[in-house]
Amino acid sequence: MAYAGVLLIAVAFLIVAIYLSLLLTKSSHLLLTVSHTAKRVEENLDHSMEYVNGLLNETEQLAADVQVKLDAAAPMFATIENVGRSTQYLSEEVSKRTRQFEEDGSLPGTRPFIQAIQYGEFGSTLLRSWKRGKEGSKNSGGNEV
């Protein structure tokens, strides 16, 4: 009977040893797989970091280019602003002079200008009337049978 007990202990030890061997083999394969995955993640992360670094460099260059162009355009905007101010001053002066001419029609030397403006308005009205008449005759002439 003592041999049977030793045999059972030996068989149990053999089963435990086989189980541990299988468990250690699977663990080893799992650790190898995790190791390969970690290496691939590290490589992908390195490539991603290189890409992000390049993207940051390009963004910096783009920002510098935009700044240079804005600096170059600043005088143009200042000139446009000055032209706008000058136009505003000129418009105000013309408006003031026009009001002055309207209020005081007896200013020396203004009568010929006022007559020229009146003749111009008359001519413009006459020309518009003539064009309307011409267009009217074309429209009525095209509808006749």
Coordinates of N, CA, C and O in Angstrom, one line a residue, residues 7-139:
L7 N 3.0 6.1 -5.5 CA 2.6 6.1 -6.9 C 1.6 7.3 -7.1 O 1.8 8.1 -8.1
L8 N 0.6 7.4 -6.3 CA -0.4 8.5 -6.4 C 0.3 9.9 -6.2 O 0.0 10.8 -6.9
I9 N 1.3 10.0 -5.3 CA 2.0 11.2 -5.1 C 2.8 11.5 -6.3 O 2.9 12.7 -6.8
A10 N 3.4 10.5 -6.9 CA 4.3 10.7 -8.1 C 3.4 11.1 -9.3 O 3.8 12.0 -10.1
V11 N 2.2 10.5 -9.4 CA 1.3 10.9 -10.5 C 0.8 12.3 -10.3 O 0.7 13.1 -11.3
A12 N 0.4 12.7 -9.1 CA 0.0 14.0 -8.8 C 1.1 15.0 -9.0 O 0.8 16.1 -9.6
F13 N 2.3 14.7 -8.6 CA 3.4 15.6 -8.9 C 3.6 15.8 -10.4 O 3.9 16.9 -10.9
L14 N 3.5 14.6 -11.2 CA 3.6 14.7 -12.6 C 2.6 15.6 -13.2 O 2.9 16.4 -14.1
I15 N 1.3 15.5 -12.8 CA 0.2 16.3 -13.3 C 0.5 17.8 -13.0 O 0.3 18.6 -13.9
V16 N 0.9 18.0 -11.8 CA 1.2 19.4 -11.4 C 2.4 20.0 -12.2 O 2.4 21.1 -12.7
A17 N 3.4 19.1 -12.5 CA 4.6 19.6 -13.3 C 4.1 19.8 -14.7 O 4.6 20.8 -15.3
I18 N 3.3 19.0 -15.3 CA 2.8 19.2 -16.7 C 2.0 20.5 -16.7 O 2.1 21.3 -17.7
Y19 N 1.1 20.6 -15.7 CA 0.3 21.8 -15.7 C 1.1 23.1 -15.6 O 0.9 24.1 -16.3
L20 N 2.1 23.1 -14.7 CA 3.0 24.2 -14.6 C 3.8 24.5 -15.8 O 4.0 25.6 -16.2
S21 N 4.2 23.4 -16.5 CA 5.0 23.5 -17.8 C 4.1 24.2 -18.8 O 4.6 25.1 -19.5
L22 N 2.9 23.7 -19.0 CA 2.0 24.3 -19.9 C 1.7 25.8 -19.6 O 1.7 26.7 -20.5
L23 N 1.5 26.1 -18.3 CA 1.2 27.4 -17.9 C 2.4 28.3 -18.1 O 2.2 29.5 -18.6
L24 N 3.6 27.9 -17.9 CA 4.8 28.7 -18.1 C 5.0 28.9 -19.6 O 5.5 30.0 -20.0
T25 N 4.7 27.9 -20.4 CA 4.9 28.0 -21.9 C 3.9 29.1 -22.4 O 4.3 29.9 -23.2
K26 N 2.6 29.0 -22.0 CA 1.7 30.0 -22.4 C 2.0 31.4 -21.9 O 1.9 32.4 -22.7
S27 N 2.5 31.5 -20.7 CA 2.9 32.8 -20.2 C 4.1 33.3 -21.0 O 4.2 34.5 -21.2
S28 N 5.0 32.4 -21.4 CA 6.2 32.8 -22.2 C 5.7 33.4 -23.5 O 6.2 34.4 -23.9
H29 N 4.8 32.7 -24.2 CA 4.3 33.2 -25.5 C 3.5 34.5 -25.3 O 3.7 35.4 -26.1
L30 N 2.8 34.6 -24.2 CA 2.1 35.9 -23.9 C 3.0 37.0 -23.7 O 2.9 38.1 -24.3
L31 N 4.1 36.8 -23.0 CA 5.1 37.8 -22.7 C 5.8 38.2 -24.0 O 6.2 39.4 -24.3
L32 N 6.1 37.2 -24.9 CA 6.7 37.5 -26.2 C 5.8 38.4 -27.1 O 6.3 39.3 -27.7
T33 N 4.5 38.0 -27.1 CA 3.6 38.8 -27.8 C 3.5 40.2 -27.3 O 3.4 41.2 -28.1
V34 N 3.4 40.4 -26.0 CA 3.4 41.7 -25.4 C 4.6 42.5 -25.7 O 4.6 43.7 -26.0
S35 N 5.8 41.8 -25.7 CA 7.0 42.5 -26.0 C 7.0 43.0 -27.5 O 7.4 44.1 -27.7
H36 N 6.6 42.1 -28.4 CA 6.5 42.6 -29.8 C 5.5 43.7 -30.0 O 5.8 44.7 -30.7
T37 N 4.4 43.6 -29.3 CA 3.4 44.7 -29.4 C 4.0 46.0 -28.9 O 3.8 47.1 -29.4
A38 N 4.7 45.9 -27.8 CA 5.3 47.1 -27.2 C 6.3 47.7 -28.1 O 6.4 49.0 -28.2
K39 N 7.1 46.9 -28.8 CA 8.1 47.4 -29.7 C 7.4 48.1 -30.9 O 7.9 49.2 -31.3
R40 N 6.3 47.5 -31.4 CA 5.6 48.1 -32.5 C 5.0 49.5 -32.1 O 5.0 50.4 -32.8
V41 N 4.4 49.5 -30.9 CA 3.8 50.7 -30.4 C 4.9 51.8 -30.2 O 4.7 53.0 -30.6
E42 N 6.1 51.4 -29.8 CA 7.2 52.3 -29.6 C 7.6 52.9 -31.0 O 7.9 54.1 -31.1
E43 N 7.7 52.0 -32.0 CA 8.1 52.4 -33.3 C 7.0 53.4 -33.9 O 7.4 54.4 -34.5
N44 N 5.8 53.0 -33.7 CA 4.7 53.9 -34.2 C 4.7 55.2 -33.5 O 4.4 56.3 -34.1
L45 N 5.0 55.2 -32.2 CA 5.0 56.4 -31.5 C 6.2 57.3 -31.9 O 6.1 58.5 -32.0
D46 N 7.3 56.7 -32.2 CA 8.5 57.4 -32.8 C 8.1 58.1 -34.1 O 8.4 59.3 -34.3
H47 N 7.5 57.3 -35.0 CA 7.0 57.9 -36.3 C 6.0 59.0 -36.1 O 6.1 60.0 -36.7
S48 N 5.1 58.8 -35.2 CA 4.1 59.9 -34.9 C 4.8 61.1 -34.3 O 4.4 62.2 -34.7
M49 N 5.8 61.0 -33.5 CA 6.5 62.1 -32.9 C 7.3 62.8 -34.0 O 7.3 64.1 -34.0
E50 N 7.9 62.1 -34.9 CA 8.6 62.7 -36.0 C 7.6 63.5 -36.9 O 7.9 64.7 -37.3
Y51 N 6.4 62.9 -37.1 CA 5.4 63.6 -38.0 C 4.9 64.9 -37.2 O 4.8 65.9 -37.9
V52 N 4.7 64.8 -36.0 CA 4.2 65.9 -35.2 C 5.3 67.0 -35.2 O 5.0 68.2 -35.3
N53 N 6.5 66.6 -35.0 CA 7.6 67.6 -35.0 C 7.7 68.3 -36.3 O 7.9 69.5 -36.4
G54 N 7.6 67.6 -37.4 CA 7.6 68.2 -38.8 C 6.4 69.1 -39.0 O 6.5 70.2 -39.5
L55 N 5.2 68.7 -38.5 CA 4.0 69.5 -38.6 C 4.2 70.8 -37.8 O 3.8 71.9 -38.3
L56 N 4.8 70.7 -36.6 CA 5.1 71.9 -35.8 C 6.0 72.9 -36.5 O 5.9 74.1 -36.5
N57 N 7.1 72.3 -37.2 CA 8.0 73.1 -37.9 C 7.4 73.8 -39.1 O 7.6 75.0 -39.3
E58 N 6.5 73.1 -39.8 CA 5.8 73.7 -40.9 C 4.8 74.8 -40.4 O 4.7 75.8 -41.1
T59 N 4.2 74.5 -39.3 CA 3.3 75.5 -38.8 C 4.0 76.8 -38.3 O 3.6 77.9 -38.6
E60 N 5.2 76.6 -37.8 CA 6.0 77.7 -37.4 C 6.4 78.5 -38.6 O 6.4 79.8 -38.6
Q61 N 6.8 77.8 -39.7 CA 7.2 78.5 -40.9 C 6.1 79.3 -41.5 O 6.2 80.4 -42.0
L62 N 4.9 78.7 -41.5 CA 3.7 79.3 -42.0 C 3.3 80.6 -41.2 O 3.0 81.6 -41.8
A63 N 3.4 80.5 -39.9 CA 3.1 81.6 -39.0 C 4.1 82.7 -39.3 O 3.8 83.9 -39.4
A64 N 5.4 82.4 -39.5 CA 6.4 83.4 -39.8 C 6.2 84.0 -41.1 O 6.3 85.3 -41.3
D65 N 5.7 83.2 -42.1 CA 5.4 83.8 -43.5 C 4.2 84.7 -43.4 O 4.3 85.8 -44.0
V66 N 3.2 84.3 -42.6 CA 2.0 85.2 -42.5 C 2.4 86.5 -41.8 O 2.0 87.6 -42.2
Q67 N 3.3 86.4 -40.8 CA 3.7 87.6 -40.1 C 4.5 88.6 -41.1 O 4.3 89.8 -41.1
V68 N 5.4 88.0 -41.9 CA 6.1 88.8 -42.8 C 5.2 89.5 -43.8 O 5.3 90.7 -44.1
K69 N 4.2 88.7 -44.3 CA 3.2 89.3 -45.3 C 2.4 90.4 -44.6 O 2.1 91.4 -45.2
L70 N 2.0 90.2 -43.4 CA 1.2 91.2 -42.7 C 2.1 92.5 -42.5 O 1.6 93.6 -42.6
D71 N 3.4 92.3 -42.1 CA 4.2 93.4 -41.9 C 4.4 94.1 -43.3 O 4.5 95.4 -43.3
A72 N 4.5 93.4 -44.4 CA 4.7 94.0 -45.7 C 3.4 94.8 -46.1 O 3.5 95.8 -46.8
A73 N 2.2 94.3 -45.7 CA 1.0 94.9 -46.1 C 0.6 96.1 -45.2 O -0.3 96.8 -45.5
A74 N 1.2 96.2 -44.0 CA 0.8 97.3 -43.1 C 1.0 98.7 -43.7 O 0.1 99.5 -43.6
P75 N 2.0 99.0 -44.5 CA 2.1 100.3 -45.1 C 1.0 100.5 -46.1 O 0.5 101.6 -46.3
M76 N 0.6 99.5 -46.8 CA -0.5 99.6 -47.8 C -1.8 100.0 -47.1 O -2.5 100.8 -47.5
F77 N -2.1 99.3 -45.9 CA -3.3 99.6 -45.2 C -3.2 101.1 -44.6 O -4.2 101.8 -44.6
A78 N -2.0 101.5 -44.2 CA -1.9 102.9 -43.8 C -2.1 103.8 -44.9 O -2.8 104.9 -44.7
T79 N -1.7 103.5 -46.1 CA -1.9 104.4 -47.2 C -3.4 104.4 -47.6 O -3.9 105.5 -47.9
I80 N -4.1 103.3 -47.5 CA -5.5 103.3 -47.8 C -6.2 104.1 -46.8 O -7.2 104.8 -47.1
E81 N -5.8 104.0 -45.5 CA -6.4 104.8 -44.5 C -6.2 106.3 -44.8 O -7.2 107.1 -44.6
N82 N -5.0 106.7 -45.2 CA -4.7 108.1 -45.5 C -5.6 108.6 -46.7 O -6.1 109.7 -46.7
V83 N -5.7 107.7 -47.7 CA -6.5 108.1 -48.8 C -8.0 108.3 -48.4 O -8.7 109.2 -48.8
G84 N -8.5 107.4 -47.5 CA -9.8 107.5 -47.0 C -10.0 108.8 -46.3 O -11.0 109.5 -46.5
R85 N -9.1 109.2 -45.4 CA -9.2 110.4 -44.7 C -9.2 111.6 -45.6 O -9.9 112.6 -45.5
S86 N -8.2 111.6 -46.6 CA -8.1 112.7 -47.6 C -9.4 112.8 -48.4 O -9.9 113.9 -48.6
T87 N -10.0 111.7 -48.8 CA -11.3 111.7 -49.5 C -12.4 112.3 -48.6 O -13.2 113.1 -49.1
Q88 N -12.4 111.9 -47.4 CA -13.4 112.4 -46.4 C -13.2 113.9 -46.3 O -14.2 114.7 -46.4
Y89 N -12.0 114.4 -46.1 CA -11.8 115.9 -46.0 C -12.2 116.6 -47.2 O -12.9 117.6 -47.2
L90 N -11.9 116.0 -48.4 CA -12.2 116.6 -49.7 C -13.7 116.7 -49.8 O -14.3 117.7 -50.3
S91 N -14.4 115.6 -49.5 CA -15.9 115.5 -49.6 C -16.5 116.5 -48.7 O -17.5 117.2 -49.1
E92 N -16.0 116.7 -47.5 CA -16.5 117.7 -46.5 C -16.4 119.1 -47.1 O -17.3 119.9 -47.0
E93 N -15.2 119.3 -47.7 CA -14.9 120.7 -48.2 C -15.8 121.0 -49.4 O -16.4 122.1 -49.5
V94 N -16.0 120.0 -50.3 CA -16.9 120.2 -51.4 C -18.3 120.4 -51.0 O -19.0 121.3 -51.5
S95 N -18.7 119.6 -50.0 CA -20.1 119.8 -49.5 C -20.2 121.2 -48.9 O -21.3 121.8 -49.1
K96 N -19.3 121.6 -48.1 CA -19.3 123.0 -47.5 C -19.4 124.1 -48.6 O -20.2 125.0 -48.5
R97 N -18.5 123.9 -49.6 CA -18.5 124.9 -50.7 C -19.9 124.9 -51.5 O -20.4 125.9 -51.8
T98 N -20.4 123.7 -51.7 CA -21.7 123.6 -52.4 C -22.8 124.3 -51.6 O -23.6 125.0 -52.2
R99 N -22.8 124.0 -50.3 CA -23.8 124.7 -49.4 C -23.6 126.2 -49.5 O -24.6 126.9 -49.5
Q100 N -22.4 126.6 -49.5 CA -22.1 128.0 -49.6 C -22.6 128.6 -50.9 O -23.1 129.7 -50.9
F101 N -22.4 127.9 -52.0 CA -22.9 128.4 -53.3 C -24.4 128.4 -53.3 O -25.0 129.3 -53.9
E102 N -25.1 127.4 -52.7 CA -26.5 127.4 -52.6 C -27.1 128.6 -51.8 O -28.1 129.2 -52.2
E103 N -26.4 128.8 -50.7 CA -26.9 129.9 -49.8 C -26.6 131.3 -50.4 O -27.4 132.2 -50.2
D104 N -25.5 131.4 -51.0 CA -25.2 132.8 -51.6 C -24.9 132.6 -53.1 O -23.8 132.4 -53.5
G105 N -26.0 132.8 -53.8 CA -25.9 132.7 -55.3 C -25.2 133.8 -55.9 O -24.9 133.8 -57.1
S106 N -24.9 134.9 -55.2 CA -24.3 136.1 -55.8 C -22.8 136.1 -55.6 O -22.2 137.1 -55.8
L107 N -22.2 135.0 -55.4 CA -20.7 134.9 -55.2 C -20.1 135.3 -56.6 O -20.6 134.8 -57.6
P108 N -19.1 136.1 -56.6 CA -18.5 136.5 -57.9 C -17.9 135.3 -58.6 O -17.2 134.4 -58.1
G109 N -18.2 135.2 -59.9 CA -17.6 134.2 -60.8 C -18.4 132.9 -60.7 O -18.0 131.9 -61.4
T110 N -19.5 132.7 -60.0 CA -20.2 131.5 -59.9 C -21.3 131.3 -60.9 O -21.7 130.2 -61.2
R111 N -21.8 132.5 -61.4 CA -22.9 132.4 -62.4 C -22.6 131.6 -63.6 O -23.4 130.7 -64.0
P112 N -21.4 131.7 -64.2 CA -21.1 130.8 -65.4 C -21.1 129.3 -65.0 O -21.5 128.5 -65.8
F113 N -20.6 129.0 -63.8 CA -20.5 127.6 -63.4 C -21.9 127.0 -63.2 O -22.3 125.9 -63.6
I114 N -22.8 127.9 -62.6 CA -24.1 127.5 -62.3 C -24.9 127.3 -63.6 O -25.6 126.3 -63.8
Q115 N -24.7 128.2 -64.6 CA -25.3 128.0 -65.9 C -24.8 126.8 -66.6 O -25.6 126.1 -67.3
A116 N -23.5 126.5 -66.5 CA -22.9 125.3 -67.1 C -23.6 124.1 -66.5 O -23.9 123.1 -67.3
I117 N -23.8 124.0 -65.2 CA -24.4 122.9 -64.6 C -25.8 122.8 -65.1 O -26.3 121.6 -65.4
Q118 N -26.5 123.9 -65.2 CA -27.9 123.8 -65.6 C -28.0 123.3 -67.1 O -28.9 122.5 -67.4
Y119 N -27.1 123.8 -67.9 CA -27.1 123.4 -69.3 C -26.8 121.9 -69.4 O -27.3 121.1 -70.2
G120 N -25.8 121.4 -68.5 CA -25.5 120.0 -68.5 C -26.7 119.2 -68.1 O -26.9 118.1 -68.7
E121 N -27.4 119.6 -67.1 CA -28.6 118.9 -66.7 C -29.6 118.8 -67.8 O -30.3 117.8 -68.0
F122 N -29.8 120.0 -68.4 CA -30.8 120.0 -69.5 C -30.4 119.1 -70.7 O -31.2 118.3 -71.2
G123 N -29.1 119.1 -71.0 CA -28.6 118.2 -72.1 C -28.7 116.7 -71.7 O -29.1 115.9 -72.5
S124 N -28.5 116.4 -70.4 CA -28.6 115.0 -69.9 C -30.1 114.6 -70.0 O -30.4 113.5 -70.5
T125 N -31.0 115.4 -69.6 CA -32.4 115.1 -69.7 C -32.8 114.9 -71.1 O -33.6 114.0 -71.5
L126 N -32.4 115.8 -72.0 CA -32.7 115.7 -73.4 C -32.2 114.4 -74.0 O -32.9 113.7 -74.8
L127 N -30.9 114.0 -73.7 CA -30.3 112.8 -74.2 C -31.1 111.6 -73.7 O -31.4 110.7 -74.5
R128 N -31.5 111.5 -72.5 CA -32.3 110.4 -71.9 C -33.6 110.3 -72.6 O -34.1 109.2 -73.0
S129 N -34.3 111.4 -72.9 CA -35.5 111.5 -73.6 C -35.4 110.9 -75.0 O -36.2 110.2 -75.5
W130 N -34.3 111.4 -75.7 CA -34.1 110.9 -77.0 C -33.9 109.4 -77.1 O -34.4 108.7 -78.0
K131 N -33.1 108.9 -76.1 CA -32.8 107.4 -76.1 C -34.1 106.7 -75.8 O -34.3 105.6 -76.4
R132 N -35.0 107.2 -74.9 CA -36.2 106.5 -74.7 C -37.1 106.5 -75.9 O -37.7 105.5 -76.2
G133 N -37.1 107.6 -76.6 CA -37.9 107.7 -77.9 C -37.3 106.7 -78.9 O -38.1 106.1 -79.6
K134 N -36.0 106.6 -79.0 CA -35.4 105.7 -80.0 C -35.7 104.3 -79.6 O -36.0 103.5 -80.5
E135 N -35.6 103.9 -78.4 CA -35.9 102.5 -77.9 C -37.4 102.2 -78.1 O -37.8 101.1 -78.5
G136 N -38.3 103.2 -77.9 CA -39.7 103.0 -78.1 C -40.0 102.8 -79.6 O -40.9 102.0 -79.9
S137 N -39.3 103.5 -80.4 CA -39.6 103.3 -81.9 C -39.1 102.0 -82.4 O -39.7 101.3 -83.2
K138 N -38.0 101.5 -81.8 CA -37.5 100.2 -82.1 C -38.5 99.1 -81.7 O -38.7 98.1 -82.4
N139 N -39.0 99.2 -80.5 CA -39.9 98.2 -79.9 C -41.2 98.2 -80.7 O -41.8 97.2 -81.0

